[in-house]
Amino acid sequence: AKAREWWEKAASRGHVESMYNLGLVYYRGVHGGGDGSDPSRQDFAKAREWWLKAAEHGHLKAIYSLAGMARTGEGQAKNLEESFKWYLRAAEAGHPDSQFQVASMYMNGKGVEKSAAEAEKWMRKAAEGQHPGAVNALRLMKMQQPKQ
């Protein structure tokens, strides 16, 4: 509870990492004190509110978190198109996890029109960013391509 109070003070003064941390606190349900997550105390609307504030300042983890909420429907209606837009924003800024998600969405046509070329492009970027699943995914993509 004490950390939350400090983060609220810092966030009110424009400290972006504190905005992100407050989002985590509300997302995990730890805003009432104690040291563990409590799903009964989760407040997705508050988490989204703080992550939107951090995203306005370009915080990549907040943008990634907003994409995940839109994808799963936590704190809002499920919206794969919105999810894709958030992931793409962070991916374009170099966030490997978002690059992997963008590649996956292109690969499966979820939230965006299916495109093997775009999927491969983004999977390569994720692999260059050391995303653990991207290298294997690229290998599988190569194996599935028709022989010429």
Short mmCIF file of C-alpha atoms in Angstrom, two decimals:
data_model
loop_
_atom_site.label_atom_id
_atom_site.label_comp_id
_atom_site.label_asym_id
_atom_site.label_seq_id
_atom_site.Cartn_x
_atom_site.Cartn_y
_atom_site.Cartn_z
CA ALA A 1 0.00 0.00 0.00
CA LYS A 2 2.92 2.33 0.77
CA ALA A 3 4.51 1.78 -2.64
CA ARG A 4 1.19 2.55 -4.31
CA GLU A 5 1.02 5.86 -2.44
CA TRP A 6 4.51 6.82 -3.62
CA TRP A 7 3.73 5.78 -7.19
CA GLU A 8 0.54 7.85 -7.10
CA LYS A 9 2.50 10.90 -5.96
CA ALA A 10 5.16 10.36 -8.61
CA ALA A 11 2.60 9.64 -11.33
CA SER A 12 0.70 12.82 -10.50
CA ARG A 13 3.97 14.66 -11.16
CA GLY A 14 4.36 12.98 -14.56
CA HIS A 15 6.65 10.06 -13.68
CA VAL A 16 5.79 7.60 -16.47
CA GLU A 17 7.23 4.42 -14.89
CA SER A 18 5.04 5.07 -11.83
CA MET A 19 1.99 5.29 -14.09
CA TYR A 20 2.89 1.89 -15.53
CA ASN A 21 3.51 0.42 -12.06
CA LEU A 22 0.12 1.65 -10.84
CA GLY A 23 -1.45 -0.12 -13.79
CA LEU A 24 0.26 -3.34 -12.69
CA VAL A 25 -0.92 -2.87 -9.11
CA TYR A 26 -4.56 -2.58 -10.19
CA TYR A 27 -4.26 -5.29 -12.84
CA ARG A 28 -2.86 -7.81 -10.35
CA GLY A 29 -5.13 -6.80 -7.49
CA VAL A 30 -2.40 -5.82 -5.04
CA HIS A 31 -3.63 -2.27 -4.43
CA GLY A 32 -5.20 -3.07 -1.07
CA GLY A 33 -2.03 -4.01 0.71
CA GLY A 34 -0.62 -7.45 1.34
CA ASP A 35 2.13 -8.96 -0.70
CA GLY A 36 0.30 -11.22 -3.13
CA SER A 37 -2.08 -10.87 -6.05
CA ASP A 38 -5.76 -11.05 -5.21
CA PRO A 39 -8.03 -11.60 -8.24
CA SER A 40 -11.01 -10.40 -6.21
CA ARG A 41 -9.34 -6.99 -5.96
CA GLN A 42 -8.38 -6.65 -9.61
CA ASP A 43 -9.54 -3.42 -11.17
CA PHE A 44 -9.02 -3.65 -14.93
CA ALA A 45 -10.63 -0.26 -15.57
CA LYS A 46 -8.11 1.45 -13.24
CA ALA A 47 -5.23 -0.56 -14.72
CA ARG A 48 -6.28 0.49 -18.21
CA GLU A 49 -6.60 4.12 -17.10
CA TRP A 50 -3.01 4.20 -15.77
CA TRP A 51 -1.60 2.32 -18.75
CA LEU A 52 -3.30 4.75 -21.14
CA LYS A 53 -1.59 7.62 -19.32
CA ALA A 54 1.79 5.87 -19.56
CA ALA A 55 1.14 5.01 -23.23
CA GLU A 56 0.59 8.70 -23.98
CA HIS A 57 4.26 9.10 -23.04
CA GLY A 58 5.35 6.16 -25.20
CA HIS A 59 5.87 3.60 -22.42
CA LEU A 60 6.25 0.36 -24.40
CA LYS A 61 5.28 -2.08 -21.63
CA ALA A 62 2.10 -0.06 -21.02
CA ILE A 63 1.28 -0.14 -24.73
CA TYR A 64 1.91 -3.90 -24.77
CA SER A 65 -0.32 -4.33 -21.73
CA LEU A 66 -3.13 -2.34 -23.37
CA ALA A 67 -2.84 -4.57 -26.44
CA GLY A 68 -3.21 -7.63 -24.24
CA MET A 69 -6.29 -6.23 -22.53
CA ALA A 70 -7.92 -5.50 -25.88
CA ARG A 71 -7.03 -9.00 -27.11
CA THR A 72 -8.53 -10.78 -24.09
CA GLY A 73 -11.34 -8.37 -23.26
CA GLU A 74 -10.10 -7.47 -19.79
CA GLY A 75 -11.51 -4.13 -18.68
CA GLN A 76 -13.12 -3.54 -22.08
CA ALA A 77 -14.84 -5.38 -24.91
CA LYS A 78 -12.58 -7.84 -26.74
CA ASN A 79 -11.27 -6.07 -29.84
CA LEU A 80 -8.57 -7.74 -31.94
CA GLU A 81 -8.26 -4.79 -34.32
CA GLU A 82 -7.54 -2.44 -31.42
CA SER A 83 -5.16 -5.02 -29.96
CA PHE A 84 -3.27 -5.18 -33.25
CA LYS A 85 -2.95 -1.36 -33.39
CA TRP A 86 -1.47 -1.26 -29.87
CA TYR A 87 0.92 -4.12 -30.59
CA LEU A 88 1.98 -2.50 -33.85
CA ARG A 89 2.70 0.80 -32.11
CA ALA A 90 5.06 -0.89 -29.64
CA ALA A 91 6.50 -3.17 -32.34
CA GLU A 92 7.43 -0.21 -34.52
CA ALA A 93 9.26 1.24 -31.52
CA GLY A 94 11.35 -1.93 -31.20
CA HIS A 95 9.52 -3.94 -28.50
CA PRO A 96 10.32 -7.64 -29.26
CA ASP A 97 7.28 -9.12 -27.49
CA SER A 98 5.03 -6.81 -29.51
CA GLN A 99 6.88 -7.68 -32.70
CA PHE A 100 6.20 -11.35 -31.98
CA GLN A 101 2.50 -10.64 -31.39
CA VAL A 102 2.23 -8.59 -34.60
CA ALA A 103 3.85 -11.46 -36.52
CA SER A 104 1.45 -13.96 -34.95
CA MET A 105 -1.57 -11.82 -35.75
CA TYR A 106 -0.47 -11.45 -39.38
CA MET A 107 0.22 -15.19 -39.54
CA ASN A 108 -3.25 -16.08 -38.27
CA GLY A 109 -5.25 -13.17 -39.70
CA LYS A 110 -6.41 -12.11 -36.23
CA GLY A 111 -7.19 -8.39 -35.98
CA VAL A 112 -5.51 -7.76 -39.33
CA GLU A 113 -5.60 -9.24 -42.82
CA LYS A 114 -3.51 -12.42 -43.06
CA SER A 115 -0.08 -11.84 -44.62
CA ALA A 116 2.73 -14.39 -44.64
CA ALA A 117 5.21 -11.73 -45.82
CA GLU A 118 4.34 -9.34 -42.98
CA ALA A 119 4.35 -12.22 -40.48
CA GLU A 120 7.87 -13.19 -41.55
CA LYS A 121 9.09 -9.58 -41.51
CA TRP A 122 7.89 -9.04 -37.94
CA MET A 123 9.04 -12.46 -36.75
CA ARG A 124 12.55 -11.60 -38.03
CA LYS A 125 12.49 -8.33 -36.08
CA ALA A 126 11.37 -10.19 -32.94
CA ALA A 127 14.17 -12.73 -33.42
CA GLU A 128 16.71 -9.91 -33.85
CA GLY A 129 15.37 -8.53 -30.56
CA GLN A 130 16.09 -11.88 -28.87
CA HIS A 131 12.46 -12.94 -28.46
CA PRO A 132 12.73 -16.57 -27.31
CA GLY A 133 9.93 -17.96 -29.47
CA ALA A 134 10.70 -16.01 -32.63
CA VAL A 135 13.71 -18.04 -33.80
CA ASN A 136 11.76 -21.30 -33.56
CA ALA A 137 8.73 -19.73 -35.20
CA LEU A 138 10.89 -18.56 -38.11
CA ARG A 139 12.26 -22.07 -38.52
CA LEU A 140 8.74 -23.48 -38.65
CA MET A 141 7.63 -20.82 -41.11
CA LYS A 142 10.53 -21.76 -43.41
CA MET A 143 9.63 -25.44 -43.21
CA GLN A 144 6.02 -24.70 -44.17
CA GLN A 145 6.91 -22.64 -47.22
CA PRO A 146 6.41 -24.48 -50.52
CA LYS A 147 9.59 -25.73 -52.20
CA GLN A 148 10.51 -23.88 -55.39
#
